[in-house]
XYZ file of C-alpha atoms in Angstrom:
197
model
C 2.598 -22.055 -12.420
C 2.573 -18.976 -14.343
C -0.903 -17.727 -15.285
C -0.235 -15.393 -18.094
C -3.838 -14.282 -18.610
C -5.051 -13.588 -15.212
C -8.762 -14.727 -14.688
C -10.837 -14.811 -11.635
C -11.260 -18.049 -9.783
C -9.395 -20.638 -7.895
C -5.770 -21.809 -8.469
C -4.071 -24.413 -6.448
C -0.426 -25.218 -6.934
C 0.530 -28.800 -7.349
C 2.925 -28.372 -4.511
C 2.441 -30.216 -1.151
C 4.044 -30.536 2.103
C 3.891 -33.661 4.234
C 4.522 -31.756 7.499
C 1.182 -29.817 7.211
C -1.104 -32.387 5.877
C -3.053 -32.350 9.209
C -3.662 -28.505 9.225
C -7.288 -27.774 8.825
C -8.372 -24.516 7.225
C -11.877 -23.285 7.496
C -13.010 -23.368 3.900
C -16.090 -21.410 4.838
C -14.289 -18.194 5.713
C -16.233 -15.304 4.377
C -13.856 -13.927 1.912
C -15.948 -10.756 1.235
C -15.964 -9.658 4.928
C -12.113 -9.772 5.154
C -11.573 -8.235 1.690
C -13.934 -5.371 2.904
C -11.542 -4.814 5.722
C -8.375 -4.864 3.534
C -10.237 -2.245 1.329
C -10.973 -0.070 4.448
C -7.177 -0.286 5.026
C -6.650 0.795 1.481
C -8.834 3.809 2.007
C -6.803 4.551 5.029
C -3.564 4.498 2.801
C -5.262 6.837 0.400
C -6.077 9.306 3.217
C -2.492 9.239 4.165
C -1.354 10.069 0.686
C -0.080 6.616 -0.199
C -1.183 4.079 -2.921
C -4.358 2.544 -1.689
C -3.624 -0.941 -1.028
C -4.714 -2.831 2.192
C -4.120 -6.192 3.715
C -5.414 -8.439 6.567
C -3.934 -11.556 8.025
C -6.549 -14.200 9.435
C -6.100 -17.362 11.383
C -7.854 -20.621 10.313
C -10.799 -19.941 12.866
C -11.383 -16.608 11.328
C -9.743 -14.282 13.886
C -7.953 -11.184 12.320
C -4.518 -10.921 13.956
C -3.054 -8.163 11.782
C -4.247 -5.517 9.392
C -2.284 -2.742 7.450
C -2.030 -0.770 4.353
C 0.708 0.712 1.946
C 3.260 2.885 3.508
C 5.593 3.365 0.667
C 5.466 7.172 0.709
C 4.596 7.845 4.481
C 7.776 5.678 5.567
C 9.809 6.654 2.405
C 10.426 2.996 1.644
C 9.723 1.116 -1.554
C 9.494 -2.014 0.456
C 6.577 -1.124 2.619
C 3.734 -2.497 0.467
C 0.808 -3.439 2.458
C 1.658 -7.086 2.603
C 5.357 -6.481 3.469
C 4.394 -4.046 6.245
C 2.225 -6.839 7.909
C 5.113 -9.385 7.348
C 7.729 -7.022 8.869
C 5.690 -5.943 11.874
C 4.137 -9.327 12.753
C 7.027 -11.682 12.208
C 6.365 -13.534 15.492
C 2.810 -14.375 14.269
C 4.119 -15.919 11.047
C 6.209 -18.340 13.133
C 3.210 -19.136 15.425
C 0.930 -19.634 12.586
C 3.243 -21.136 10.038
C 1.263 -22.526 7.077
C -2.076 -21.604 8.579
C -2.680 -17.906 7.909
C -4.795 -16.448 5.044
C -3.652 -13.222 3.595
C -6.428 -10.999 2.195
C -5.414 -8.011 0.005
C -7.177 -5.409 -1.926
C -4.914 -6.115 -5.029
C -3.161 -8.979 -6.471
C 0.370 -9.072 -4.766
C 3.271 -8.107 -6.706
C 6.228 -10.464 -7.272
C 8.025 -9.374 -4.140
C 4.992 -9.724 -1.789
C 3.980 -13.077 -3.309
C 7.454 -14.497 -2.980
C 7.669 -13.328 0.583
C 4.174 -14.678 1.381
C 5.256 -18.060 0.114
C 8.505 -17.881 2.156
C 6.488 -16.806 5.027
C 4.300 -19.874 4.548
C 0.965 -18.403 4.028
C -1.705 -21.186 3.560
C -4.048 -19.097 1.382
C -3.859 -15.743 -0.323
C -7.133 -13.983 -1.500
C -7.278 -10.722 -3.477
C -10.055 -8.345 -4.516
C -8.559 -7.151 -7.876
C -6.308 -8.810 -10.421
C -3.357 -6.667 -11.330
C -2.320 -7.420 -14.991
C 0.294 -4.721 -14.939
C 2.320 -5.517 -11.758
C 0.808 -8.718 -10.314
C 2.895 -11.671 -9.364
C 1.536 -13.686 -12.503
C 3.444 -11.235 -14.583
C 6.739 -13.054 -13.844
C 6.722 -15.329 -10.829
C 6.816 -19.163 -11.530
C 5.376 -21.021 -8.537
C 6.714 -24.283 -9.945
C 10.297 -22.956 -9.219
C 9.668 -23.484 -5.552
C 10.746 -26.792 -3.905
C 7.781 -29.175 -4.255
C 8.033 -30.645 -0.883
C 8.017 -27.162 0.802
C 5.085 -25.228 -0.402
C 1.369 -25.737 -0.622
C -0.810 -22.624 -1.166
C -4.316 -21.805 -2.042
C -4.866 -18.673 -4.331
C -8.227 -17.128 -4.792
C -8.650 -14.263 -7.357
C -11.544 -11.738 -7.385
C -14.148 -13.809 -5.353
C -16.530 -10.788 -5.128
C -17.429 -8.671 -8.044
C -18.552 -5.778 -5.997
C -15.264 -5.576 -3.977
C -13.366 -6.046 -7.298
C -15.071 -2.889 -8.638
C -14.545 -1.004 -5.310
C -10.913 -1.773 -5.409
C -10.631 -0.825 -9.081
C -12.413 2.543 -8.454
C -10.167 3.251 -5.348
C -7.042 2.635 -7.342
C -8.195 4.628 -10.393
C -9.319 7.600 -8.290
C -5.859 7.810 -6.625
C -3.809 7.696 -9.921
C -2.449 10.749 -11.563
C -4.068 11.447 -15.076
C -0.813 10.378 -16.667
C -0.761 7.016 -14.727
C -4.461 6.561 -15.415
C -4.001 6.815 -19.124
C -0.863 4.543 -19.041
C -2.629 1.815 -16.903
C -5.875 1.910 -19.102
C -3.814 1.536 -22.207
C -1.861 -1.489 -20.834
C -4.946 -3.179 -19.728
C -6.613 -2.719 -22.999
C -3.597 -3.941 -24.996
C -3.461 -7.033 -22.660
C -7.216 -7.729 -22.977
C -6.912 -7.439 -26.837
C -3.930 -9.817 -26.903
C -5.824 -12.310 -24.763
C -8.909 -12.315 -27.072
C -6.622 -12.742 -30.166
C -4.752 -15.660 -28.607
C -7.192 -17.634 -26.373
């Protein structure tokens, strides 16, 4: 499904997979505590001079098995987004916990990170802040994935305080030109959404 007007809340694809019907997820995971850790990782990225985005992988019983942050500039690689860094460095865990992990990230995943998360069989993805500029909903169609292969739960902006913390962290680390460009883009998109509900 494509969600052209990102809004906070719960999204669930209509896709299912018989193989994983017995997998139990702890629906009572405290999203705020894990998003706080992802934001702590985002702050670490900012201290290292990178874009402030962090991510955490959590098992169904709530154990953090991996955490990381953007390393695009520190590793000189455009592929080293926070989520991709976790996937690259913890591939064995992705196999061990196939279709059981929750990915928490400080910012809505981009198209590359979301497609990889689906391919890596994440069970749930939770993000602190929607990204109407580069987030996956700008151009990824989840219905294009085979219906018998994918079931994923998506939760956007579950905590308003953490949403605001993520927004401030991102804005404080943008150049003045990038700030103006991003704010103008968001304002234009918000105006279009109110004119075409």
